[in-house]
Coordinates of C-alpha atoms and ligand atoms in Angstrom, one line a residue:
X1 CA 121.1 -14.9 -81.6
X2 CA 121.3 -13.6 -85.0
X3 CA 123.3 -17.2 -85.7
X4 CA 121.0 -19.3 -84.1
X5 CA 117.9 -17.3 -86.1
X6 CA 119.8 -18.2 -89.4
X7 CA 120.8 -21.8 -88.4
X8 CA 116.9 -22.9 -87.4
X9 CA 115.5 -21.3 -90.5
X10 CA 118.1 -23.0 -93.1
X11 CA 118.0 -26.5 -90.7
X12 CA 114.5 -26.2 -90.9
X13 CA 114.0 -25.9 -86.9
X14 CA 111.7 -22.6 -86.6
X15 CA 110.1 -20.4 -89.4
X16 CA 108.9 -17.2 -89.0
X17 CA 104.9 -17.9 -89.0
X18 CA 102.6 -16.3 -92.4
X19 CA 106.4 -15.4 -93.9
X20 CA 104.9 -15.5 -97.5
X21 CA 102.9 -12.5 -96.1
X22 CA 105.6 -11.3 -95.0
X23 CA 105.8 -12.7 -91.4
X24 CA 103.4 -11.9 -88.1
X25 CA 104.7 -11.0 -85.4
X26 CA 104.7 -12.6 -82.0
X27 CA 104.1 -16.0 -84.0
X28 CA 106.4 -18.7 -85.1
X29 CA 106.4 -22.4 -87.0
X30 CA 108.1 -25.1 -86.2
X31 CA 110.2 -27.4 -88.9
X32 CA 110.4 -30.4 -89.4
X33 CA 113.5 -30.8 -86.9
X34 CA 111.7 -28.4 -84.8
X35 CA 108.8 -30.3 -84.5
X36 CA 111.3 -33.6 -83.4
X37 CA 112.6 -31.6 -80.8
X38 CA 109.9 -29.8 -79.3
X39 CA 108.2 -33.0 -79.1
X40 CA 111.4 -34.8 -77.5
X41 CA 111.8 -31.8 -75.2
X42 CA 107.6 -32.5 -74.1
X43 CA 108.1 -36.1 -74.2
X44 CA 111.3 -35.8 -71.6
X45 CA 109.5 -33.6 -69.5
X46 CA 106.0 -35.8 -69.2
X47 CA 108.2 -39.0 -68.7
X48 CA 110.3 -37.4 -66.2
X49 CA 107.7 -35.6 -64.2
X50 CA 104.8 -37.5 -64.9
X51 CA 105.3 -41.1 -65.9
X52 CA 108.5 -41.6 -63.4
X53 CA 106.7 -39.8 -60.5
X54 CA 104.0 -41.7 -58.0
X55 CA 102.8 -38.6 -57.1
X56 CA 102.1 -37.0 -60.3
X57 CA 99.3 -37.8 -62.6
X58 CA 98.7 -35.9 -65.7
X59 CA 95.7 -33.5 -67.5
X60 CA 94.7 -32.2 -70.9
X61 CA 92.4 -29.7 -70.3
X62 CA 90.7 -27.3 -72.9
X63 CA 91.9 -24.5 -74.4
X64 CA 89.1 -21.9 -74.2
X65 CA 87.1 -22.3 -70.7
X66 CA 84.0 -20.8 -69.2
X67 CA 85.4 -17.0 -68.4
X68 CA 84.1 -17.2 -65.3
X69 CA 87.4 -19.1 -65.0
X70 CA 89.5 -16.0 -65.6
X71 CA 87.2 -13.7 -63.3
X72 CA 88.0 -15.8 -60.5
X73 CA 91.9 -16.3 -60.9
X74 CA 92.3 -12.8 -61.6
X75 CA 93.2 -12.5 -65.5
X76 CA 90.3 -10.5 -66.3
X77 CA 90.9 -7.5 -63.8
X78 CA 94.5 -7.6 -63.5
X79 CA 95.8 -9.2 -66.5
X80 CA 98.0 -6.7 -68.0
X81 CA 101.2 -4.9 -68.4
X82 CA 101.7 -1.2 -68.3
X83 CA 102.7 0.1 -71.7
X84 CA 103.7 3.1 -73.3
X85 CA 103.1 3.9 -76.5
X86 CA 105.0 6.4 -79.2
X87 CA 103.0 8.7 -80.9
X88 CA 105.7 8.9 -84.1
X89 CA 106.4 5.7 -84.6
X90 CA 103.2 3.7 -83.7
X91 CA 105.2 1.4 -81.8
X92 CA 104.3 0.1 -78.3
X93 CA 106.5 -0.9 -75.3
X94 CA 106.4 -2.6 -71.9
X95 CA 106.9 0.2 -69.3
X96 CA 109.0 -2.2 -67.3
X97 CA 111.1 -3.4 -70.3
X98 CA 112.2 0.4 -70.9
X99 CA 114.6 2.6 -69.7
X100 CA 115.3 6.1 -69.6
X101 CA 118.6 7.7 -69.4
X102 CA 119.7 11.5 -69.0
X103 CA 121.5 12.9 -72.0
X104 CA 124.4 14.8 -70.4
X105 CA 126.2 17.3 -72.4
X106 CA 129.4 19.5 -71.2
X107 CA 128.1 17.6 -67.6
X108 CA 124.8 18.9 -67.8
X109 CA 121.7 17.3 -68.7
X110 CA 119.9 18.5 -71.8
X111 CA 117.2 15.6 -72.5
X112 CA 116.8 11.8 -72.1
X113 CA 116.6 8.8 -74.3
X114 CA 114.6 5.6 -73.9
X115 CA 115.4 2.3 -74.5
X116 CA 114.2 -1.2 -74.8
X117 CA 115.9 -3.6 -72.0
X118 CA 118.9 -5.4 -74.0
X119 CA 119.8 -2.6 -76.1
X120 CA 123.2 -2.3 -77.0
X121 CA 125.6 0.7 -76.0
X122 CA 125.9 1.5 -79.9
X123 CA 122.6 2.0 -80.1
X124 CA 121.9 3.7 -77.4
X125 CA 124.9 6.1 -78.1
X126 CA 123.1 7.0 -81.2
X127 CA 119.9 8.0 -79.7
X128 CA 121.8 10.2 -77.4
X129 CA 123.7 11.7 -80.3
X130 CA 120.0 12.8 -82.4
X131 CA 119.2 14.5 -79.4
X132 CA 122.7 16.3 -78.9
X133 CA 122.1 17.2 -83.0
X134 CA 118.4 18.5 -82.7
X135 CA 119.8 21.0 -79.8
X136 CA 122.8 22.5 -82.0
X137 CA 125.2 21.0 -79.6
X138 CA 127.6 18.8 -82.0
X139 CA 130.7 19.9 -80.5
X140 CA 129.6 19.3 -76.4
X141 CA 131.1 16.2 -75.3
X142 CA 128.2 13.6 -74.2
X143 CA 128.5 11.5 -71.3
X144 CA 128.1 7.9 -72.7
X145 CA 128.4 6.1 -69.4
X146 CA 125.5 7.8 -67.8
X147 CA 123.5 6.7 -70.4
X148 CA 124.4 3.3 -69.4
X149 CA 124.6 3.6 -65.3
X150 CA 121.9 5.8 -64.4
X151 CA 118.8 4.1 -66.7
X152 CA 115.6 4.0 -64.5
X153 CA 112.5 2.1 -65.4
X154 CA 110.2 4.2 -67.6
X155 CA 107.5 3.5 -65.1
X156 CA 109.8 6.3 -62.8
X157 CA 109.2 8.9 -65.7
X158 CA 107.5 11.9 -64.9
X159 CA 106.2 14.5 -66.9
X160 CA 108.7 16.5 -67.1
X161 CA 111.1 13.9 -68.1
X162 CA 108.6 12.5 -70.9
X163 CA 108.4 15.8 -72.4
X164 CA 112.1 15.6 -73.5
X165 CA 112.7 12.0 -73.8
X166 CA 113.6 10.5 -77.4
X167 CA 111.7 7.2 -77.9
X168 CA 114.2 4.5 -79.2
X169 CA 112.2 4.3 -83.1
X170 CA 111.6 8.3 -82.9
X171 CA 113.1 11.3 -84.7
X172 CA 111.3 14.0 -82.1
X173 CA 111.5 14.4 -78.3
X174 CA 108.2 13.9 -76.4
X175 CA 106.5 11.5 -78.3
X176 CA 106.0 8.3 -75.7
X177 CA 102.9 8.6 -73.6
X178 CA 102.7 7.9 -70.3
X179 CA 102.3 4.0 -69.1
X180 CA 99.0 2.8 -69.8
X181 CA 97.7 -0.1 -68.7
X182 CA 97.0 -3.2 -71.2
X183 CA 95.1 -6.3 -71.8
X184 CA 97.6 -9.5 -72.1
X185 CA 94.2 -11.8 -72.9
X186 CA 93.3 -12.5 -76.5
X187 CA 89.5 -12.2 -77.1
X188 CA 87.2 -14.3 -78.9
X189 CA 83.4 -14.8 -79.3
X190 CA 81.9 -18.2 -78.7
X191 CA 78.6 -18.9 -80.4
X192 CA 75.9 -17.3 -82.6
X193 CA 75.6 -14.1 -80.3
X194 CA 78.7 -11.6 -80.9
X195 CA 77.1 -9.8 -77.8
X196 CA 79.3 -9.2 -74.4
X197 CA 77.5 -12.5 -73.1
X198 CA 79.7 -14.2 -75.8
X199 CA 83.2 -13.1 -74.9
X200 CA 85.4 -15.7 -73.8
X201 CA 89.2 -15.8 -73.7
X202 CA 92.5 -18.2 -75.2
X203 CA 93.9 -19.0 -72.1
X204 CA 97.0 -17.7 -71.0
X205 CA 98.2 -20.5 -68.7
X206 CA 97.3 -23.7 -68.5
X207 CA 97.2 -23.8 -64.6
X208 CA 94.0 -22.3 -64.3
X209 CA 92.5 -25.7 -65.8
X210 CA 94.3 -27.8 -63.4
X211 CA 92.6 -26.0 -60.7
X212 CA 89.1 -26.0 -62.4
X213 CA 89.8 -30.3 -63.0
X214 CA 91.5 -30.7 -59.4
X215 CA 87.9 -31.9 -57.6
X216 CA 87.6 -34.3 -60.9
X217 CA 90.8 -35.9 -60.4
X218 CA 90.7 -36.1 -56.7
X219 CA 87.1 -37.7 -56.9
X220 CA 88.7 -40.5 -59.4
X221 CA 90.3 -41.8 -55.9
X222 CA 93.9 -42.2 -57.3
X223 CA 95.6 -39.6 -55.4
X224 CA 96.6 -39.0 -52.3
X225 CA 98.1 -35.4 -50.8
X226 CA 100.6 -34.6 -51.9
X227 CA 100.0 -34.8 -55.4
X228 CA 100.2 -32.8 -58.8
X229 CA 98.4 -32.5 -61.7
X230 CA 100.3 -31.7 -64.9
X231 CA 99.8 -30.1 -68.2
X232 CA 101.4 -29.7 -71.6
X233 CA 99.7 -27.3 -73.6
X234 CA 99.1 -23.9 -75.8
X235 CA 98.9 -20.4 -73.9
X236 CA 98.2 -16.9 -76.1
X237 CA 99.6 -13.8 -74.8
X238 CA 98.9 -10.4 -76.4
X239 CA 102.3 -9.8 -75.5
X240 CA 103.5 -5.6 -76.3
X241 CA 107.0 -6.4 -77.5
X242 CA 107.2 -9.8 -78.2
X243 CA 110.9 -10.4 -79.2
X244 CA 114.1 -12.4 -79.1
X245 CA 113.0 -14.9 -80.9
X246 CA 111.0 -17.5 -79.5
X247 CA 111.8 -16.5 -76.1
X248 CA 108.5 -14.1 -75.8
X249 CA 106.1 -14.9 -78.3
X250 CA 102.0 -14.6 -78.5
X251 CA 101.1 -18.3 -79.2
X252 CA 103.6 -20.4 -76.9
X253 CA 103.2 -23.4 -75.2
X254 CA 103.9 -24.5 -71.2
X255 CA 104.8 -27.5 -69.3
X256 CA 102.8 -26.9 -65.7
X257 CA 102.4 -28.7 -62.2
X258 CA 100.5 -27.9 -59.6
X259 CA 101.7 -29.7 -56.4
X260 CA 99.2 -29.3 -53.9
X261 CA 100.4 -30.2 -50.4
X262 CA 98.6 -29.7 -46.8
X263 CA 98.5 -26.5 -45.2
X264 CA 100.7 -27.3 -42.7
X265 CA 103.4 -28.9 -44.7
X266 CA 106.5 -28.0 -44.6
X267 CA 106.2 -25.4 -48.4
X268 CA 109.9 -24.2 -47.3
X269 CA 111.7 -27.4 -47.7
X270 CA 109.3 -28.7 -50.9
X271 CA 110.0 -25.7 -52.7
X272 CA 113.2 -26.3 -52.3
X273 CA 113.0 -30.1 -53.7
X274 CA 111.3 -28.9 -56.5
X275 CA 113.6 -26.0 -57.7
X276 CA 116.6 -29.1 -57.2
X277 CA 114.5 -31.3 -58.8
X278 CA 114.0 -28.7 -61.9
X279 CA 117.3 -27.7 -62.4
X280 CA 118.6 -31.3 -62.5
X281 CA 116.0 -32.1 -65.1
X282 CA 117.7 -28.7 -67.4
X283 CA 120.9 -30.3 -66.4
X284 CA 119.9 -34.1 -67.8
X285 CA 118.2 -32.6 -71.2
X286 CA 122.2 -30.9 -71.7
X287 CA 122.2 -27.0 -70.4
X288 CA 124.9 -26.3 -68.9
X289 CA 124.9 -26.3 -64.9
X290 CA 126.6 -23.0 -65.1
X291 CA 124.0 -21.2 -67.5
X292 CA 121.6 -21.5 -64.3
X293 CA 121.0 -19.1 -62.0
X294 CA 118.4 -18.4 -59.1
X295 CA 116.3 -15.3 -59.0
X296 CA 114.7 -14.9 -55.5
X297 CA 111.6 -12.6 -55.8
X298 CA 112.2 -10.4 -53.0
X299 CA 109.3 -10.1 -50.6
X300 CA 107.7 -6.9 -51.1
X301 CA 107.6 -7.7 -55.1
X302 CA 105.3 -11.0 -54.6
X303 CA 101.7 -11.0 -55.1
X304 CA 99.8 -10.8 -51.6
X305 CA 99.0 -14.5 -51.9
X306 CA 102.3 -15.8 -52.8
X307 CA 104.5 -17.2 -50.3
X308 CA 107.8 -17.7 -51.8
X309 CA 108.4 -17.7 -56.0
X310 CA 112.0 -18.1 -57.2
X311 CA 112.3 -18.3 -60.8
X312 CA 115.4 -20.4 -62.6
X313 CA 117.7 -18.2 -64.9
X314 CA 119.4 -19.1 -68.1
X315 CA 122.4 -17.5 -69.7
X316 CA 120.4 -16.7 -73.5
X317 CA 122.0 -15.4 -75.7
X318 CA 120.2 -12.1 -74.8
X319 CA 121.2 -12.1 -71.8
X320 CA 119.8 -13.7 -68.2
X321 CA 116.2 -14.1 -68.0
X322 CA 113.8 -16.4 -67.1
X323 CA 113.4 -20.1 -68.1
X324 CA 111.1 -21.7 -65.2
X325 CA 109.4 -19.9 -62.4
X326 CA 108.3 -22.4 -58.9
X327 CA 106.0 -20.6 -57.0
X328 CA 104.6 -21.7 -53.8
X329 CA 101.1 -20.0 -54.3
X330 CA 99.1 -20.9 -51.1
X331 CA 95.2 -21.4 -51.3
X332 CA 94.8 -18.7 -53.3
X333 CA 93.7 -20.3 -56.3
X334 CA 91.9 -23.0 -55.3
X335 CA 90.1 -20.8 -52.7
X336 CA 88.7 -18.5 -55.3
X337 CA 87.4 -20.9 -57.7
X338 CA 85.7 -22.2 -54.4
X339 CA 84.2 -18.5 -53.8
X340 CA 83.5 -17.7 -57.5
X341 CA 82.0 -21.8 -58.6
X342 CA 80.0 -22.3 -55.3
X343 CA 81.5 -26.0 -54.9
X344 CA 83.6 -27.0 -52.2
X345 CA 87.5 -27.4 -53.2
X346 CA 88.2 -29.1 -50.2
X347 CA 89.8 -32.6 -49.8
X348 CA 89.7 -35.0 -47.0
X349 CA 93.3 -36.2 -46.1
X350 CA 93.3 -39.9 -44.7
X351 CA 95.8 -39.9 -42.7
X352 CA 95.2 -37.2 -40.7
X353 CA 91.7 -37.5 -40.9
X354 CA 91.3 -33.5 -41.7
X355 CA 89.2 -31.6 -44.6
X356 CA 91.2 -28.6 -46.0
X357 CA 91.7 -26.8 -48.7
X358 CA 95.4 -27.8 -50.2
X359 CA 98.1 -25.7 -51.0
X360 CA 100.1 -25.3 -53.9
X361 CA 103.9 -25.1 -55.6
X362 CA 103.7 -24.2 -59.0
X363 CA 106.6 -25.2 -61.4
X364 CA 105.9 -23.7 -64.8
X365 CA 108.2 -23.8 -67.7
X366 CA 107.5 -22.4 -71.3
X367 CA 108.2 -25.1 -74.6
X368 CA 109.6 -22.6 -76.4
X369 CA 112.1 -21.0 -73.8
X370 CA 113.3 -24.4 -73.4
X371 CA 114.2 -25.1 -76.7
X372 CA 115.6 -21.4 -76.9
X373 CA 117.9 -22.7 -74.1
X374 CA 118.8 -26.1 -75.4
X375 CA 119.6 -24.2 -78.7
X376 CA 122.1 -21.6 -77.2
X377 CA 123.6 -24.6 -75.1
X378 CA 124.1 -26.9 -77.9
X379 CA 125.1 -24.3 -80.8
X380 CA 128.8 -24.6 -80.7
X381 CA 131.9 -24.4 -83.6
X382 CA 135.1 -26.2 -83.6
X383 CA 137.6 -27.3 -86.2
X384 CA 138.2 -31.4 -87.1
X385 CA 140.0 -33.2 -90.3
X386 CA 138.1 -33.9 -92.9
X387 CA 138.4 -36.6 -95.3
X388 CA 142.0 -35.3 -96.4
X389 CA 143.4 -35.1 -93.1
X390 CA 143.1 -31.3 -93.3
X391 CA 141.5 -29.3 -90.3
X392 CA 137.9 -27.8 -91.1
X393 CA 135.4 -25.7 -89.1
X394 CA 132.4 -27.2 -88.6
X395 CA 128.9 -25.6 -87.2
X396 CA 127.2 -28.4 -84.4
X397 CA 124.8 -29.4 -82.2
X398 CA 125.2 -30.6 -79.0
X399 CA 121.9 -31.7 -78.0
X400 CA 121.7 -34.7 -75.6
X401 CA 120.6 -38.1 -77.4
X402 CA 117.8 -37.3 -75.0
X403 CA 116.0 -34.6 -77.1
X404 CA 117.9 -34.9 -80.5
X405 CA 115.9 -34.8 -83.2
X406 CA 117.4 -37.9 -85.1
X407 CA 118.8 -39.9 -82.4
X408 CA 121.2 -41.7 -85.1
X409 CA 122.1 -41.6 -88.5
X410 CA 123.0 -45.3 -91.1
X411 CA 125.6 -44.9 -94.1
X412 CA 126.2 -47.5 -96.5
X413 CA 130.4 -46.3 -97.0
X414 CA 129.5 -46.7 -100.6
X415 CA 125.9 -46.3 -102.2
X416 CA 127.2 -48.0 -105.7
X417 CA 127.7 -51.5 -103.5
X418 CA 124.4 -52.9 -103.3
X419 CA 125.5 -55.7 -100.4
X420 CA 126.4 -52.8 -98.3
X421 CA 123.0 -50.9 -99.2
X422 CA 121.2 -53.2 -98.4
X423 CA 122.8 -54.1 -95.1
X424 CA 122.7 -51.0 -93.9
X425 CA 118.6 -49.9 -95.0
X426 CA 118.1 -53.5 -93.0
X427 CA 119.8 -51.8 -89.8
X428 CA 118.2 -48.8 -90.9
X429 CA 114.4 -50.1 -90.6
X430 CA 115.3 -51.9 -87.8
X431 CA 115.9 -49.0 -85.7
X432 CA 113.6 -46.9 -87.3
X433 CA 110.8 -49.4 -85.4
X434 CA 112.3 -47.8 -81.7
X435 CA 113.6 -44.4 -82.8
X436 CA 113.5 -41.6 -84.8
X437 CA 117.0 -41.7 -87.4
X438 CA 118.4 -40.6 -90.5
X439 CA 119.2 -42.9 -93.5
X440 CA 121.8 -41.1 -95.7
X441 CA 123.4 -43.2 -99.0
X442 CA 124.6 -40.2 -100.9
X443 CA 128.3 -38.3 -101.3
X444 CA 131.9 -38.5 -99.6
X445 CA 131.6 -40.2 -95.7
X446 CA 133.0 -36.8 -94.2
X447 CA 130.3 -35.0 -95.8
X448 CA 127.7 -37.0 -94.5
X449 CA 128.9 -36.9 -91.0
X450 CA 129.5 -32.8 -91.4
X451 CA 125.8 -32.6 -91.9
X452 CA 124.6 -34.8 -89.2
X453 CA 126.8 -32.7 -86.7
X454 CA 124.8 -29.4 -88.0
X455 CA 121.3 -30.7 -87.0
X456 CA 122.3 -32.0 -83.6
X457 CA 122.6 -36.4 -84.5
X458 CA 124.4 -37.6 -81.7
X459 CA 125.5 -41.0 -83.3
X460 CA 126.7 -42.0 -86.9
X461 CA 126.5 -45.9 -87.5
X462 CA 128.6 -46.7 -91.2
X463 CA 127.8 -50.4 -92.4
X464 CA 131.4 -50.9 -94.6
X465 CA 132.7 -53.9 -96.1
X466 CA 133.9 -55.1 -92.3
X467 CA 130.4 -55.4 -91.9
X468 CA 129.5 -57.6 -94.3
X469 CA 132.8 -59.5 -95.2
X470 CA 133.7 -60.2 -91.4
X471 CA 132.3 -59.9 -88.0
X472 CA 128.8 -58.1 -88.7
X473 CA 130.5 -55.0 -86.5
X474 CA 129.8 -51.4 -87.7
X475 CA 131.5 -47.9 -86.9
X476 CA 129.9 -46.3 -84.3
X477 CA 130.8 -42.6 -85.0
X478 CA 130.3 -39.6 -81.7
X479 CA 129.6 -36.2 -83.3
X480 CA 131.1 -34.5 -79.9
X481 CA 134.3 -36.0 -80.1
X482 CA 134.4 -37.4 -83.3
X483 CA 136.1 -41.0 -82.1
X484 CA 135.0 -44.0 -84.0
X485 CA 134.8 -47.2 -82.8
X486 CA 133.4 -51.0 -83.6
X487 CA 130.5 -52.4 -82.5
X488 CA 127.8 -55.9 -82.8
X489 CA 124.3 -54.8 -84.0
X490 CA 123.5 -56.0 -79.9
X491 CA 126.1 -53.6 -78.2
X492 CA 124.8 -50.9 -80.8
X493 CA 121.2 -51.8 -79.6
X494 CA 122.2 -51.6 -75.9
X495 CA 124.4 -48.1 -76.0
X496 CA 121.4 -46.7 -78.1
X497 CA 119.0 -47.6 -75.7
X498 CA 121.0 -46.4 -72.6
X499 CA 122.1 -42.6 -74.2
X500 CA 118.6 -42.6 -75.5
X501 CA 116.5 -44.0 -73.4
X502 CA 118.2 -43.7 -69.9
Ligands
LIG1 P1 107.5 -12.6 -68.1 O1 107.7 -11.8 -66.8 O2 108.7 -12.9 -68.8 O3 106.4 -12.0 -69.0 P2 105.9 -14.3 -66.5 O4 106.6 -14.3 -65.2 O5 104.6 -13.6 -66.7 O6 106.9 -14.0 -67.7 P3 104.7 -16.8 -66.1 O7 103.3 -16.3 -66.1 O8 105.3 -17.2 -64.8 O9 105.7 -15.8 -66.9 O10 104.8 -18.0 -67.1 C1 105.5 -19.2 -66.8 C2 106.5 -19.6 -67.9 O11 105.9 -19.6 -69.2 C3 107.7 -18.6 -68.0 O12 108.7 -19.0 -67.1 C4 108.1 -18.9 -69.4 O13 109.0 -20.0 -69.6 C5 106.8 -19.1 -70.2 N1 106.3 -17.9 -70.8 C6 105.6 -16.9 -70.3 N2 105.3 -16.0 -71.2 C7 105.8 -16.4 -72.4 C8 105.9 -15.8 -73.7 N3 105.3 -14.7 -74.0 N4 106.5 -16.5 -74.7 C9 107.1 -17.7 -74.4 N5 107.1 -18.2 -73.1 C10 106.5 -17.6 -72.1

């Protein structure tokens, strides 16, 4: 991770957000290469799920709605995390992101530690070893898998076991409270008044205004059930610990669809379809079929409403989590917007001549996580000859040509040759008309290529004096594999096209 964190920061991918004031946490800018591929990565997703679909038409709804809107789905009374705070440090954790372990000494347990899911055994170790040090015991010999195999969730904690528990930033036993719970919404004011009247909320999903615009769309008359809705768009947590990077953040963006179907449909099967459906689209932007895994919620864990969610794990380079959950929700939302608005949400289905109230499977994806992903899967070193013939390490990018940032980048072989300059600024604006690419005049070939590979370019394209003296062919270069080979300006055009494109 700590690579990656380096590599976007110098590359100019991510930024920390404010850094000249010295960062803020939970908030993050993107680069001018990150801003390519976030886009590519939103642009893949709308073309593949929207524009290539029949059944899916799309929605940009606003950001801060009337809060009635989060009253009725739920946010407003349930919306929160459990969280437990140190009194020492000041710092604040998720209850279910932290872990408490006995501190066995000589086989018997003298005091616990708590740490933050992920941690490291080193670090954990350490804790143990302040509290082993603050009860005179230096010599007893400390059990240091037990620390590791019999964790519990801090939500498990009792008293008793707070009382003695070293927090992972604290120097003292018993200073984390107990799990409180804790508002996830941001809050804002909207208007003159700065009364209660004026309270309104960033939204923390974009579902919610699908379901408040699915009687609009259905009254334009251009859809028929089963149909989704989807979204692209900005979602604010107040998240407790936002960390690893991007992966939870406060201001992040999601890709949603809901796909409402009829009651009576067969939700089993689509949900299905849709969780194929999502991992082949990870698969065609380049993760990695192996880096995904299936998470079944068991049964007693889902929300009374939900009938089946399953969320799609990636390998990061924190370890497993969660990329995309699909969750086949029911009536639930729909039903109480219908309760809470007044207005009928149901639809009249032609073919069966039936008025209902539609179900739905939710896919919802973050931005952010999925360029976390694409990241990790595409950050790679290997060693190839440079310009001498000698074998150097180089740092690359595997993205696809899909999502890259520049999908290809034109060298003039030499920048002192004006006939081969100005060929190749020719091919150069040419392209530049259908895709984003890199014009690059200036030091040894093998250089230029090197730093192509770093920010992810799929395709080098040299103009040399072939080019101009013979058959109008130029090198086609592949940063993967680093083969070269000839091509016409039309078979150039074509491949382009087809990696890019297809
Ligand atoms: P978690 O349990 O990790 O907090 P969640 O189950 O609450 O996540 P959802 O409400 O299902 O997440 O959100 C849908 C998707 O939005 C997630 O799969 C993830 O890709 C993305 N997402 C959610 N919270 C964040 C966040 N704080 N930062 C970045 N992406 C997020």
């Amino acid at each position: 991770m700590e690579e990656l964190v380096g590599l976007c920061k110098r590359r100019g991918f991510i930024f920390p957000s404010s850094e000249i004031y010295g960062g803020y946490t939970g908030f993050f800018d993107y680069g001018p290469l990150g801003v390519e591929l976030r886009n590519n990565i939103k642009q893949a997703w709308w073309r593949d799920f929207v524009h290539r679909r029949d059944d899916v038409v799309g929605l940009d709804s606003s950001i801060i709605m009337h809060p009635k809107i989060w009253k009725a789905s739920g946010h407003v009374d349930g919306f929160s995390d459990p969280m437990v705070d140190c009194r020492e440090s000041k710092k604040r954790y998720r209850a279910d992101q932290l872990f408490f372990a006995p501190v066995v000494l000589d086989g018997e347990t003298r005091g616990y530690v708590a740490y933050v899911e992920g941690a490291d055994q080193p670090t954990i170790v350490k804790l143990a070893k302040k509290v082993r040090d603050s009860l005179d015991q230096k010599q007893a010999k400390l059990d240091e898998d037990k620390l590791i195999n019999e964790a519990i969730e801090f939500t498990e904690a009792s008293d008793a076991v707070r009382a003695s528990t070293l927090g992972p930033d604290a120097t003292k036993v018993g200073t984390l409270t107990e799990p409180r719970e804790f508002k996830l919404m941001f809050e804002t004011k909207v208007g003159p008044l700065a009364d209660d009247s004026a309270t309104a909320y960033l939204r923390p999903e974009t579902a919610q205004g699908i379901f408040a615009n699915y009687k609009n769309v259905v009254d334009t008359g251009r859809v028929r059930i089963p149909f989704g809705i989807a979204q692209i768009g900005k979602a604010f947590r107040n998240e407790i610990t936002p960390r690893n990077f991007i992966f939870r953040s406060r201001e992040f963006e999601q890709m949603e669809i809901e796909y409402f179907i009829a009651p009576d449909a067969d939700w089993k099967s689509l949900h299905r379809e849709w969780l194929d459906q999502c991992i082949d689209w990870l698969v065609s932007i380049g993760l990695p079929r192996a880096s995904i895994s299936e998470d079944i919620h068991p049964a007693d864990k889902l929300a009374f409403y939900s009938q089946a969610t399953t969320d799609l794990m990636f390998h990061f380079p924190h370890g497993e989590q969660e990329l995309w959950g699909i969750a086949c929700r029911s009536d639930y939302d729909l039903n109480q917007h219908q309760k809470h608005s007044g207005k009928s949400m149901e639809l009249f289905d032609e073919a069966t001549k039936s008025k209902y109230v539609p179900h739905v499977i939710e896919p919802s994806l973050g931005v952010d996580r999925t360029l976390l992903a694409v990241l990790t899967a595409a950050y790679c070193e290997d060693e190839v000859p440079n310009d001498k013939g000698q074998a150097e390490k180089r740092t690359l990018l595997k993205f696809s040509p899909k999502i890259a940032p520049y999908k290809a980048a034109v060298f003039p072989l030499l920048k002192n040759k004006p006939e081969l300059v100005e060929r190749a600024d020719a091919l150069y604006r040419k392209l530049q008309k259908r895709w984003n690419v890199f014009y690059d005049a200036s030091g040894a070939i093998g250089r230029r290529y090197r730093r192509q590979d770093e920010i992810g370019t799929p395709f080098g394209i040299t103009i040399d004096f072939d080019t101009i003296e013979k058959d109008g062919t130029v090198t086609l270069r592949d940063r993967d594999t680093t083969e070269q080979r000839r091509v016409s300006e039309a078979e150039l055009l074509a491949f382009l096209e087809e990696q890019v494109d297809g």
